[in-house]
């Protein structure tokens, strides 16, 4: 069972930056689509950014131009660089992996990001 572990969250002032990291425990034959989701209290979990490894990454409208997803395949790491943070970006952020061959889903435990105004 592959495991995902997020790090890099915390408290930041509006306008600041954070970089989230996601380390996965193993490589998967056929590759993975990596993604970041977030969930705020009382709201559904939403997709923030995804990267299939083929073509351009995709972003939600609310973060496009401010967040960047990237991967270091050799290190089994996925990152989310978050710039120009806003209070509405406050949420628990989850790393997600989906196997390209059979669409199995894996989730990290989540990490809190809090943006103060």
PDB file of C-alpha atoms in Angstrom:
ATOM      1  CA  UNK A   1       0.000   0.000   0.000  1.00  0.00           C
ATOM      2  CA  UNK A   2       1.598   3.219  -1.135  1.00  0.00           C
ATOM      3  CA  UNK A   3       1.715   5.971   1.478  1.00  0.00           C
ATOM      4  CA  UNK A   4       1.744   9.729   0.990  1.00  0.00           C
ATOM      5  CA  UNK A   5       3.098  12.185   3.539  1.00  0.00           C
ATOM      6  CA  UNK A   6       2.591  15.950   3.354  1.00  0.00           C
ATOM      7  CA  UNK A   7       4.826  18.566   4.923  1.00  0.00           C
ATOM      8  CA  UNK A   8       5.422  22.303   4.760  1.00  0.00           C
ATOM      9  CA  UNK A   9       2.135  23.707   6.003  1.00  0.00           C
ATOM     10  CA  UNK A  10       1.722  26.312   8.688  1.00  0.00           C
ATOM     11  CA  UNK A  11       0.669  29.871   9.392  1.00  0.00           C
ATOM     12  CA  UNK A  12       1.467  32.691   6.979  1.00  0.00           C
ATOM     13  CA  UNK A  13       0.289  36.246   6.474  1.00  0.00           C
ATOM     14  CA  UNK A  14      -1.786  37.223   3.481  1.00  0.00           C
ATOM     15  CA  UNK A  15       0.444  37.884   0.492  1.00  0.00           C
ATOM     16  CA  UNK A  16       3.041  35.397   1.678  1.00  0.00           C
ATOM     17  CA  UNK A  17       4.186  32.079   0.272  1.00  0.00           C
ATOM     18  CA  UNK A  18       4.414  28.457   1.347  1.00  0.00           C
ATOM     19  CA  UNK A  19       5.623  25.309  -0.372  1.00  0.00           C
ATOM     20  CA  UNK A  20       3.909  22.046   0.400  1.00  0.00           C
ATOM     21  CA  UNK A  21       5.727  18.783  -0.174  1.00  0.00           C
ATOM     22  CA  UNK A  22       4.337  15.288  -0.646  1.00  0.00           C
ATOM     23  CA  UNK A  23       6.581  12.268  -0.350  1.00  0.00           C
ATOM     24  CA  UNK A  24       5.318   8.929  -1.652  1.00  0.00           C
ATOM     25  CA  UNK A  25       6.624   5.652  -0.364  1.00  0.00           C
ATOM     26  CA  UNK A  26       7.072   3.881  -3.689  1.00  0.00           C
ATOM     27  CA  UNK A  27       6.998   4.183  -7.443  1.00  0.00           C
ATOM     28  CA  UNK A  28       4.126   2.643  -9.392  1.00  0.00           C
ATOM     29  CA  UNK A  29       4.408   0.887 -12.730  1.00  0.00           C
ATOM     30  CA  UNK A  30       2.494   2.831 -15.349  1.00  0.00           C
ATOM     31  CA  UNK A  31       2.865   6.120 -13.560  1.00  0.00           C
ATOM     32  CA  UNK A  32       0.701   8.332 -11.406  1.00  0.00           C
ATOM     33  CA  UNK A  33      -1.396  11.440 -11.680  1.00  0.00           C
ATOM     34  CA  UNK A  34      -0.500  13.570  -8.680  1.00  0.00           C
ATOM     35  CA  UNK A  35      -2.821  16.190  -7.296  1.00  0.00           C
ATOM     36  CA  UNK A  36      -3.435  18.524  -4.395  1.00  0.00           C
ATOM     37  CA  UNK A  37      -6.872  18.958  -2.857  1.00  0.00           C
ATOM     38  CA  UNK A  38      -8.024  21.152  -0.015  1.00  0.00           C
ATOM     39  CA  UNK A  39     -10.928  21.250   2.382  1.00  0.00           C
ATOM     40  CA  UNK A  40     -12.138  24.130   4.532  1.00  0.00           C
ATOM     41  CA  UNK A  41     -14.522  23.703   7.485  1.00  0.00           C
ATOM     42  CA  UNK A  42     -18.062  23.195   6.264  1.00  0.00           C
ATOM     43  CA  UNK A  43     -17.004  22.835   2.639  1.00  0.00           C
ATOM     44  CA  UNK A  44     -16.438  19.904   0.336  1.00  0.00           C
ATOM     45  CA  UNK A  45     -12.963  18.817  -0.611  1.00  0.00           C
ATOM     46  CA  UNK A  46     -11.924  20.550  -3.826  1.00  0.00           C
ATOM     47  CA  UNK A  47      -9.259  19.936  -6.420  1.00  0.00           C
ATOM     48  CA  UNK A  48      -6.545  22.590  -6.375  1.00  0.00           C
ATOM     49  CA  UNK A  49      -4.001  21.323  -8.891  1.00  0.00           C
ATOM     50  CA  UNK A  50      -3.184  18.141 -10.776  1.00  0.00           C
ATOM     51  CA  UNK A  51      -0.327  16.856 -12.895  1.00  0.00           C
ATOM     52  CA  UNK A  52      -0.630  13.704 -14.966  1.00  0.00           C
ATOM     53  CA  UNK A  53       2.973  13.896 -16.082  1.00  0.00           C
ATOM     54  CA  UNK A  54       1.763  14.364 -19.650  1.00  0.00           C
ATOM     55  CA  UNK A  55       0.891  17.824 -20.858  1.00  0.00           C
ATOM     56  CA  UNK A  56       0.284  20.908 -18.791  1.00  0.00           C
ATOM     57  CA  UNK A  57      -0.814  20.787 -15.159  1.00  0.00           C
ATOM     58  CA  UNK A  58      -4.352  21.873 -14.368  1.00  0.00           C
ATOM     59  CA  UNK A  59      -5.441  24.339 -11.708  1.00  0.00           C
ATOM     60  CA  UNK A  60      -8.650  25.486 -10.149  1.00  0.00           C
ATOM     61  CA  UNK A  61      -9.758  28.959 -11.165  1.00  0.00           C
ATOM     62  CA  UNK A  62      -9.226  30.253  -7.645  1.00  0.00           C
ATOM     63  CA  UNK A  63      -5.503  29.425  -7.568  1.00  0.00           C
ATOM     64  CA  UNK A  64      -4.442  29.672 -11.206  1.00  0.00           C
ATOM     65  CA  UNK A  65      -1.528  32.048 -11.593  1.00  0.00           C
ATOM     66  CA  UNK A  66      -0.656  31.849  -7.881  1.00  0.00           C
ATOM     67  CA  UNK A  67      -0.020  28.128  -7.256  1.00  0.00           C
ATOM     68  CA  UNK A  68       2.338  25.799  -9.102  1.00  0.00           C
ATOM     69  CA  UNK A  69       2.415  22.012  -8.908  1.00  0.00           C
ATOM     70  CA  UNK A  70       5.655  20.251  -9.711  1.00  0.00           C
ATOM     71  CA  UNK A  71       7.223  16.820  -9.367  1.00  0.00           C
ATOM     72  CA  UNK A  72      10.658  15.352  -8.757  1.00  0.00           C
ATOM     73  CA  UNK A  73      10.200  11.802  -9.984  1.00  0.00           C
ATOM     74  CA  UNK A  74      13.642  10.635  -8.875  1.00  0.00           C
ATOM     75  CA  UNK A  75      12.864  11.668  -5.300  1.00  0.00           C
ATOM     76  CA  UNK A  76       9.211  10.543  -5.429  1.00  0.00           C
ATOM     77  CA  UNK A  77       8.214  14.066  -4.410  1.00  0.00           C
ATOM     78  CA  UNK A  78       5.384  16.355  -5.471  1.00  0.00           C
ATOM     79  CA  UNK A  79       5.279  20.018  -4.526  1.00  0.00           C
ATOM     80  CA  UNK A  80       2.733  22.802  -4.389  1.00  0.00           C
ATOM     81  CA  UNK A  81       4.261  26.263  -4.449  1.00  0.00           C
ATOM     82  CA  UNK A  82       1.685  28.719  -3.148  1.00  0.00           C
ATOM     83  CA  UNK A  83       2.268  32.427  -3.701  1.00  0.00           C
ATOM     84  CA  UNK A  84       0.158  35.500  -3.002  1.00  0.00           C
ATOM     85  CA  UNK A  85      -1.755  33.582  -0.379  1.00  0.00           C
ATOM     86  CA  UNK A  86      -5.174  34.817   0.665  1.00  0.00           C
ATOM     87  CA  UNK A  87      -7.216  34.127   3.816  1.00  0.00           C
ATOM     88  CA  UNK A  88      -9.612  32.085   1.678  1.00  0.00           C
ATOM     89  CA  UNK A  89      -6.763  29.680   0.916  1.00  0.00           C
ATOM     90  CA  UNK A  90      -6.948  28.545   4.545  1.00  0.00           C
ATOM     91  CA  UNK A  91      -7.711  24.830   4.531  1.00  0.00           C
ATOM     92  CA  UNK A  92      -6.376  21.374   5.130  1.00  0.00           C
ATOM     93  CA  UNK A  93      -4.401  20.400   2.029  1.00  0.00           C
ATOM     94  CA  UNK A  94      -4.270  16.789   0.894  1.00  0.00           C
ATOM     95  CA  UNK A  95      -1.848  15.080  -1.431  1.00  0.00           C
ATOM     96  CA  UNK A  96      -3.520  12.636  -3.809  1.00  0.00           C
ATOM     97  CA  UNK A  97      -2.183  10.014  -6.177  1.00  0.00           C
ATOM     98  CA  UNK A  98      -4.098   8.108  -8.840  1.00  0.00           C
ATOM     99  CA  UNK A  99      -2.530   5.208 -10.681  1.00  0.00           C
ATOM    100  CA  UNK A 100      -2.715   5.707 -14.427  1.00  0.00           C
ATOM    101  CA  UNK A 101      -3.384   2.036 -15.234  1.00  0.00           C
ATOM    102  CA  UNK A 102      -6.187   1.040 -12.854  1.00  0.00           C
ATOM    103  CA  UNK A 103      -7.193   4.382 -11.262  1.00  0.00           C
ATOM    104  CA  UNK A 104      -6.504   3.424  -7.673  1.00  0.00           C
ATOM    105  CA  UNK A 105      -6.577   6.414  -5.335  1.00  0.00           C
ATOM    106  CA  UNK A 106      -4.258   7.179  -2.454  1.00  0.00           C
ATOM    107  CA  UNK A 107      -4.512  10.041   0.024  1.00  0.00           C
ATOM    108  CA  UNK A 108      -2.179  11.681   2.484  1.00  0.00           C
ATOM    109  CA  UNK A 109      -3.384  12.601   5.958  1.00  0.00           C
ATOM    110  CA  UNK A 110      -3.555  16.284   5.142  1.00  0.00           C
ATOM    111  CA  UNK A 111      -1.730  19.336   6.413  1.00  0.00           C
ATOM    112  CA  UNK A 112      -3.095  22.605   7.729  1.00  0.00           C
ATOM    113  CA  UNK A 113      -2.441  25.880   5.924  1.00  0.00           C
ATOM    114  CA  UNK A 114      -3.665  29.017   7.662  1.00  0.00           C
ATOM    115  CA  UNK A 115      -3.470  32.445   6.055  1.00  0.00           C
ATOM    116  CA  UNK A 116      -4.024  35.385   8.366  1.00  0.00           C
ATOM    117  CA  UNK A 117      -5.374  38.708   7.148  1.00  0.00           C
TER     118      UNK A 117
END
